mmCIF file of C-alpha atoms in Angstrom:
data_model
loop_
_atom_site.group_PDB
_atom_site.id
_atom_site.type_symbol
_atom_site.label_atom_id
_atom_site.label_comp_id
_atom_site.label_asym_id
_atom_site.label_seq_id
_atom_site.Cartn_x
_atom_site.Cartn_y
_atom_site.Cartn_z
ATOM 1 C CA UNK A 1 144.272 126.309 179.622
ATOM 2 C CA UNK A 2 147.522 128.492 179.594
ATOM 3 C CA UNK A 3 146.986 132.292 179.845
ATOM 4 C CA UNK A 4 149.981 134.655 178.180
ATOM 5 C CA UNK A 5 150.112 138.430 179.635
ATOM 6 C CA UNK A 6 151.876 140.753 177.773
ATOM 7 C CA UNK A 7 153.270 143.949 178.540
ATOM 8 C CA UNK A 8 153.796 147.086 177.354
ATOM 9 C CA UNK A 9 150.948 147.619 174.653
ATOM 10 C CA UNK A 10 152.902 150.260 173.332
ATOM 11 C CA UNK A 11 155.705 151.069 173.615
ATOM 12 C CA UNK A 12 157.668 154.027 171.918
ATOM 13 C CA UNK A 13 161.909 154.252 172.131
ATOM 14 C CA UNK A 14 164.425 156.719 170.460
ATOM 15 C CA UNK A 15 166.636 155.086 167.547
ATOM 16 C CA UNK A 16 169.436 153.527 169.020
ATOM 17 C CA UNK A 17 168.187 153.029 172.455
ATOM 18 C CA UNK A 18 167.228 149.247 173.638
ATOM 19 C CA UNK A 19 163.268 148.000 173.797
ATOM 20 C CA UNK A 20 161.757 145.232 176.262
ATOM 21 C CA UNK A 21 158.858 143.270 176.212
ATOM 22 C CA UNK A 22 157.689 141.217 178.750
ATOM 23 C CA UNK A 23 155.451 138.023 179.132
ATOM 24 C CA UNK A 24 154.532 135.730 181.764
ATOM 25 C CA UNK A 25 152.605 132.291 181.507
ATOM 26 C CA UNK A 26 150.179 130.369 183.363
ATOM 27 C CA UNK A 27 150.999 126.688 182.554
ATOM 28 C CA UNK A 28 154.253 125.426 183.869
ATOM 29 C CA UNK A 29 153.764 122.120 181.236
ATOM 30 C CA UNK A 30 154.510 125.137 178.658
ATOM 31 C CA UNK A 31 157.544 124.549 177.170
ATOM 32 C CA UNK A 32 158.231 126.581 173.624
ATOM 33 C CA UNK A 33 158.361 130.029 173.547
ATOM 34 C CA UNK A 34 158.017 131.882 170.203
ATOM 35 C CA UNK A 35 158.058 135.862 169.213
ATOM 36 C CA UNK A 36 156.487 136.762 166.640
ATOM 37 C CA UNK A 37 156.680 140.398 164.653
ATOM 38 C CA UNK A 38 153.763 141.571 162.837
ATOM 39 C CA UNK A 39 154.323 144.262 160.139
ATOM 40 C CA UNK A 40 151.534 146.396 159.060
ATOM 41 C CA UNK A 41 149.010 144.277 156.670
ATOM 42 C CA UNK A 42 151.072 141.596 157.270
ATOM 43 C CA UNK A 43 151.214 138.284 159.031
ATOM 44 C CA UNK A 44 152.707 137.529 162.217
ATOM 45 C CA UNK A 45 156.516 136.046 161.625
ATOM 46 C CA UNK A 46 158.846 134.225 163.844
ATOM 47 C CA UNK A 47 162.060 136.502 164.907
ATOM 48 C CA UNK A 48 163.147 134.162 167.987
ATOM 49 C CA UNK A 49 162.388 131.366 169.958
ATOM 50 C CA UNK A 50 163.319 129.659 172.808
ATOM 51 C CA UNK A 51 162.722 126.253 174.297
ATOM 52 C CA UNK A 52 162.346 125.436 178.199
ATOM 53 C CA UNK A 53 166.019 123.889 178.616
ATOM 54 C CA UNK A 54 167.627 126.825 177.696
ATOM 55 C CA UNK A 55 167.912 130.420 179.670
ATOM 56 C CA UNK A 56 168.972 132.787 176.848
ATOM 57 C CA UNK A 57 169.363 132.638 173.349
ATOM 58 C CA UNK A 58 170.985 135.676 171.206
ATOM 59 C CA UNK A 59 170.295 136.436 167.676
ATOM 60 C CA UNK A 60 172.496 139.604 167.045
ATOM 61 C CA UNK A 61 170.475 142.457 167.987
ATOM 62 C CA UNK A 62 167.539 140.395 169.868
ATOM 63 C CA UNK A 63 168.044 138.059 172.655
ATOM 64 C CA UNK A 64 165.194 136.606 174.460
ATOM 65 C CA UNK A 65 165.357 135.416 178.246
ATOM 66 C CA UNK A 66 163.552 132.629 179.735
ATOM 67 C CA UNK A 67 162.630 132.106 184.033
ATOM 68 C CA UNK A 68 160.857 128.906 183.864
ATOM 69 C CA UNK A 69 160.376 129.547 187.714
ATOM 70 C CA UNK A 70 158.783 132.761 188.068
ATOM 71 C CA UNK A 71 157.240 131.512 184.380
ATOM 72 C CA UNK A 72 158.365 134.711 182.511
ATOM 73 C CA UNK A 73 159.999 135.706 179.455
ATOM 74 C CA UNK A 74 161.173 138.681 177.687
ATOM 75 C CA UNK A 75 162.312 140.098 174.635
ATOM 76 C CA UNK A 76 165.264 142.332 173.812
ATOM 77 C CA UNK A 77 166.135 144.523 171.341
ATOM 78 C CA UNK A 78 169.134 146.495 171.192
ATOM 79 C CA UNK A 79 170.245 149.471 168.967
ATOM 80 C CA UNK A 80 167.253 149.090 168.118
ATOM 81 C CA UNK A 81 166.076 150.932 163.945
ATOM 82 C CA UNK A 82 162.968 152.018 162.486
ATOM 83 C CA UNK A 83 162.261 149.094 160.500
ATOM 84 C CA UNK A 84 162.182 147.323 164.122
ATOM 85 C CA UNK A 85 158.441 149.331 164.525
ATOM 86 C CA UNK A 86 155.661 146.164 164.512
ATOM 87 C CA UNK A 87 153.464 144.799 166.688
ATOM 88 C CA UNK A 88 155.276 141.841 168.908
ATOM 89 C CA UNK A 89 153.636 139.269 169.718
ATOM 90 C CA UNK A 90 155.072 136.510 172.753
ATOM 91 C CA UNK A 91 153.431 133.311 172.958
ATOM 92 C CA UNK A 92 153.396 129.646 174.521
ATOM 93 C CA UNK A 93 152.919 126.115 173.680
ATOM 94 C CA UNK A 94 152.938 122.712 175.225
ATOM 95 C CA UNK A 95 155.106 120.129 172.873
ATOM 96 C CA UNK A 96 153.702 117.193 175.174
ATOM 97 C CA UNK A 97 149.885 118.177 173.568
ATOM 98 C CA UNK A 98 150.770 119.204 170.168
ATOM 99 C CA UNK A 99 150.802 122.105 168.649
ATOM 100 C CA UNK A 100 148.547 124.767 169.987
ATOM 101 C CA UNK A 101 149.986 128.508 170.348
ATOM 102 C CA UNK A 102 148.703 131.145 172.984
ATOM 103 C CA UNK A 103 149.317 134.138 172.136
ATOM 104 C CA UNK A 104 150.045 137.436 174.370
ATOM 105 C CA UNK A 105 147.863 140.734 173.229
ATOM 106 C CA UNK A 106 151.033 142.362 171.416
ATOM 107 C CA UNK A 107 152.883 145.146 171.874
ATOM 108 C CA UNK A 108 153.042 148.048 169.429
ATOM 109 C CA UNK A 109 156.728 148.978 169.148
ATOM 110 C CA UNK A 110 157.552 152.085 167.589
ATOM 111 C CA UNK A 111 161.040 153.091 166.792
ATOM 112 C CA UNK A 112 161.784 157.412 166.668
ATOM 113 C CA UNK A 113 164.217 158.301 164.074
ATOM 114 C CA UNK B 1 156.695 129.412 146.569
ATOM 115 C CA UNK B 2 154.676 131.077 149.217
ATOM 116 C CA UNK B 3 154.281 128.649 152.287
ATOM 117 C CA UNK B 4 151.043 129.835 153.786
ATOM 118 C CA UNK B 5 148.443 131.217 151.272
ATOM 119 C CA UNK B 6 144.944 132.363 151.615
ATOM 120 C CA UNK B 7 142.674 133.573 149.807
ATOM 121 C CA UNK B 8 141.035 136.641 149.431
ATOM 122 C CA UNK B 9 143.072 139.264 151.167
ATOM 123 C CA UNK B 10 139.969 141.178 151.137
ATOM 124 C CA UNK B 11 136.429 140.576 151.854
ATOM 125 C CA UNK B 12 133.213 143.163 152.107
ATOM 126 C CA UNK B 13 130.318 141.069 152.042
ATOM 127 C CA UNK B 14 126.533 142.383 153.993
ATOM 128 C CA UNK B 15 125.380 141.014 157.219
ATOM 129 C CA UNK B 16 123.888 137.775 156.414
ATOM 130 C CA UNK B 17 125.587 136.135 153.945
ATOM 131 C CA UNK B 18 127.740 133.159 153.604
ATOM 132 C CA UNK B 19 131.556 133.350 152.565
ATOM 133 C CA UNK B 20 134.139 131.433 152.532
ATOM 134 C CA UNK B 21 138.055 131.817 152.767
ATOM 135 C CA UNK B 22 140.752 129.234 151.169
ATOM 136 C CA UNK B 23 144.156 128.345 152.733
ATOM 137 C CA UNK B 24 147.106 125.863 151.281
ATOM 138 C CA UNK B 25 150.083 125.579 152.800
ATOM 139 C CA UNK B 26 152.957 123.848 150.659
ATOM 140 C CA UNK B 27 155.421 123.421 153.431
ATOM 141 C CA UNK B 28 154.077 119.857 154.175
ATOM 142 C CA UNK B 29 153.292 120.126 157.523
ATOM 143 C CA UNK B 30 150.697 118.552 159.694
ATOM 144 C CA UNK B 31 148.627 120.811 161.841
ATOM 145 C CA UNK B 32 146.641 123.849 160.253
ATOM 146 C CA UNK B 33 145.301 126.594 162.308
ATOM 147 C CA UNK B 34 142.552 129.393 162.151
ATOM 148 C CA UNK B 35 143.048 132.185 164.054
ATOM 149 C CA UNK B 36 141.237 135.627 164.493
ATOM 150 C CA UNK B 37 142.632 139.257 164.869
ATOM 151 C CA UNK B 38 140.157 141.296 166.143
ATOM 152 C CA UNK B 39 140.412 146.054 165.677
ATOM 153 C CA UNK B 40 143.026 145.821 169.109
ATOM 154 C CA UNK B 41 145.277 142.595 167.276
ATOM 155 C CA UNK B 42 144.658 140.127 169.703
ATOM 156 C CA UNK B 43 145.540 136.596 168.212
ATOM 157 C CA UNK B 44 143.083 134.224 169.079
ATOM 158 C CA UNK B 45 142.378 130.758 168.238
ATOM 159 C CA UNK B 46 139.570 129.169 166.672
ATOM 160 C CA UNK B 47 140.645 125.750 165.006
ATOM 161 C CA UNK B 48 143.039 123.315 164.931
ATOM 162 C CA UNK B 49 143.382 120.387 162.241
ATOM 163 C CA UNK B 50 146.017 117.331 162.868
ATOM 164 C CA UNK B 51 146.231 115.617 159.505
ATOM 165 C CA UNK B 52 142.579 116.734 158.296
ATOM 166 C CA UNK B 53 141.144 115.712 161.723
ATOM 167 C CA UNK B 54 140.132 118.681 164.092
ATOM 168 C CA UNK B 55 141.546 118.698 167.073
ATOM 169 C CA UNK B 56 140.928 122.370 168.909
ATOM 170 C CA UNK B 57 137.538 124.095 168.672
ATOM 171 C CA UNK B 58 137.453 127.022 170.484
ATOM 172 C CA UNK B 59 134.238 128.786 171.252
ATOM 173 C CA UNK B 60 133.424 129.884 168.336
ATOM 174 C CA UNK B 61 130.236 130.458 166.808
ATOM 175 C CA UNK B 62 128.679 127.106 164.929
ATOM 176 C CA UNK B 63 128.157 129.136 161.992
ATOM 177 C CA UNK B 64 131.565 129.175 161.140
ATOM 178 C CA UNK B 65 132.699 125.661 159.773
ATOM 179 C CA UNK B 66 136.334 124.760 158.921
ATOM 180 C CA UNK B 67 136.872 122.139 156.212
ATOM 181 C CA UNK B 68 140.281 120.084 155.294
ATOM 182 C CA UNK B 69 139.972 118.389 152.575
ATOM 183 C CA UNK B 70 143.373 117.056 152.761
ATOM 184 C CA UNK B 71 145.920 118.001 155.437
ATOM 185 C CA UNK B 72 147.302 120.621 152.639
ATOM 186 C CA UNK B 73 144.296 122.656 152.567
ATOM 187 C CA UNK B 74 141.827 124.224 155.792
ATOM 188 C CA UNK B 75 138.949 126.369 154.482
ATOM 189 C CA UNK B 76 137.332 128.075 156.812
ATOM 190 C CA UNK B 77 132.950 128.629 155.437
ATOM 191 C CA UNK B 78 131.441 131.436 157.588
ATOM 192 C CA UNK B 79 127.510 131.574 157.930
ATOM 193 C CA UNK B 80 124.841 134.147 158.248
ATOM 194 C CA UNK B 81 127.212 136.823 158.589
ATOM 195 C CA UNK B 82 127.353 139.682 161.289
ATOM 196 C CA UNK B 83 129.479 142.689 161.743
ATOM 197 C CA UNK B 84 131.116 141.230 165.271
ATOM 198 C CA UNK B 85 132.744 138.791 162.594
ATOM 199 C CA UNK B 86 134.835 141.578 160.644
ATOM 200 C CA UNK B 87 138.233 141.156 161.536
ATOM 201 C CA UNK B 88 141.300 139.810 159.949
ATOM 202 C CA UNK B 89 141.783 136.232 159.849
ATOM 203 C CA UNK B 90 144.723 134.525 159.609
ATOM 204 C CA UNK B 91 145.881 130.548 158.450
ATOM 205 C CA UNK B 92 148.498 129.259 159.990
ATOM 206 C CA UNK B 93 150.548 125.550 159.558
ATOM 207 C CA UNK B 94 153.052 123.820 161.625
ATOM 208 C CA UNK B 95 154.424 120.542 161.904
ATOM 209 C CA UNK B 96 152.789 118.876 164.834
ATOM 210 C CA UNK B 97 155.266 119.149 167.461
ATOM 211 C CA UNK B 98 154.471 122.207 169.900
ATOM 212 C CA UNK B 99 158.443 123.491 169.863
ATOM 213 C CA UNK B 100 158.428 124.583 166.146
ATOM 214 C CA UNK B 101 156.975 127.627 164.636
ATOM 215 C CA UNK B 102 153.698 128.149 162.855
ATOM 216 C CA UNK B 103 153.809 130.086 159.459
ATOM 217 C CA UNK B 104 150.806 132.361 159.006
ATOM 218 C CA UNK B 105 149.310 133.676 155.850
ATOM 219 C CA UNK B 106 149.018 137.176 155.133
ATOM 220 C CA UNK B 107 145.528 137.438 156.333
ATOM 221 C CA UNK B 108 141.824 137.880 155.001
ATOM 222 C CA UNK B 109 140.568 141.562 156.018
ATOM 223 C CA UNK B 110 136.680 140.603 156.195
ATOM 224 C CA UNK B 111 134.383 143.560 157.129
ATOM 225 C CA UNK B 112 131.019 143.028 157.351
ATOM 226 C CA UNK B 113 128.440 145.872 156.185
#
C-alpha cells in the first residue's frame, strides 16, 4: 500500500515570514494530492489540491508543488497570519482504485504574532 | 446544512461497554469513511463503504463493526470497550473517484475510563 512521510511535525514561523511542508509518497499509481488543515476540535478541511498532470497550482497565499519523479510534494504558505496555526495534514490517493486517502502524520504549524 | 455530521461529539463510557457513533452525510456522495485520530493526530483508516458495500477494512479490531444502512448513513458500533480505543474519530464522505476531496465530520472525542 502507499506510505505518506511528512515533515516537519512542528513547525513554528514569525508572522509574515513563509512556512513549508513537505511530503513524499511511496506509490507512483498515486495520483491526487490533497492538504488538509485541521483547526483545534475541529475536522480536517481541504485548503488545496493538486492532481498528477499538473506541477503547481496557486491559491493566493498557498501554492502547492508537485515532483511526480522524485514522488514529492510540498506546501507553501506565504505571509503567512495567525489564524494560519493548525495542524496540516498532506495526503495521497489512487483515482484508478477509488477513493482511499493516506494520510501524512501532520504538521503542527504555529504562526508568532 | 452541515455536509458531514456525527454524532456525539463526546463520549466517556467505562472499559467494557458497547457504544455506538452515528454519521449522515447530505452531500450525496458515494463512499463513506471511518477514520481514527489517535493523542499524536495521526489520521488513520479503518473503513471504507462504496454505496453501502465495504470495501477497505483495515486492521482493526473485530469488535468494532461499521453499519450503512443506506449509502447516506455509516455507523460505526464499538464492542467491549478498552482504553487503547479513546481517541477521536472522524466520518468522512466523498464521491467515489480518488481525485476529489473527502469532507470529514467534526469528530467523536471517545475516552474510555
Amino acid at each position: 500500500g502507499e506510505n505518506v512521510e511528512q515533515h516537519p511535525s512542528t513547525l513554528s514561523v514569525q508572522e509574515g515570514d513563509s512556512a513549508v511542508i513537505k511530503c513524499t509518497y511511496s506509490d507512483s499509481a498515486s495520483n491526487y494530492f490533497p492538504w488538509y488543515k485541521q483547526e483545534l476540535g475541529k475536522g480536517p478541511q481541504l485548503i488545496i489540491d493538486i492532481r498528477s498532470n499538473v506541477g503547481e497550482k496557486k491559491d493566493q497565499r498557498i501554492a502547492v508543488t508537485l515532483n511526480k519523479t522524485a514522488k514529492h510534494f510540498s506546501l507553501h504558505i506565504t505571509e503567512t497570519q495567525p489564524e494560519d496555526s493548525a495542524v496540516y495534514f498532506c495526503a495521497a490517493s489512487n483515482s484508478h482504485t477509488g477513493n482511499q486517502f493516506y494520510f501524512g502524520t501532520g504538521t503542527s504549524l504555529t504562526v508568532i504574532p | 446544512d452541515t455536509a458531514v455530521s456525527q454524532t456525539p461529539k463526546y463520549l466517556v463510557t467505562q472499559m467494557g461497554n458497547d457504544k455506538s457513533i452515528k454519521c449522515e452525510q447530505n452531500l450525496g456522495h458515494d463512499t463513506m469513511y471511518w477514520y481514527k485520530q489517535d493523542s499524536k493526530k495521526f489520521l488513520k483508516i479503518m473503513f471504507s463503504y462504496n454505496n453501502k458495500e465495504l470495501i477497505i477494512n483495515e486492521t482493526v479490531p473485530n469488535r468494532f463493526s461499521p453499519k450503512s444502512p443506506d449509502k447516506a448513513h455509516l455507523n460505526l458500533h464499538i464492542n467491549s470497550l478498552e482504553l487503547g480505543d479513546s481517541a477521536v474519530y472522524f466520518c468522512a464522505s466523498s464521491p467515489y473517484r480518488g481525485d476529489t476531496e473527502a469532507f470529514f465530520g467534526q469528530g467523536t472525542r471517545l475516552t474510555v475510563v
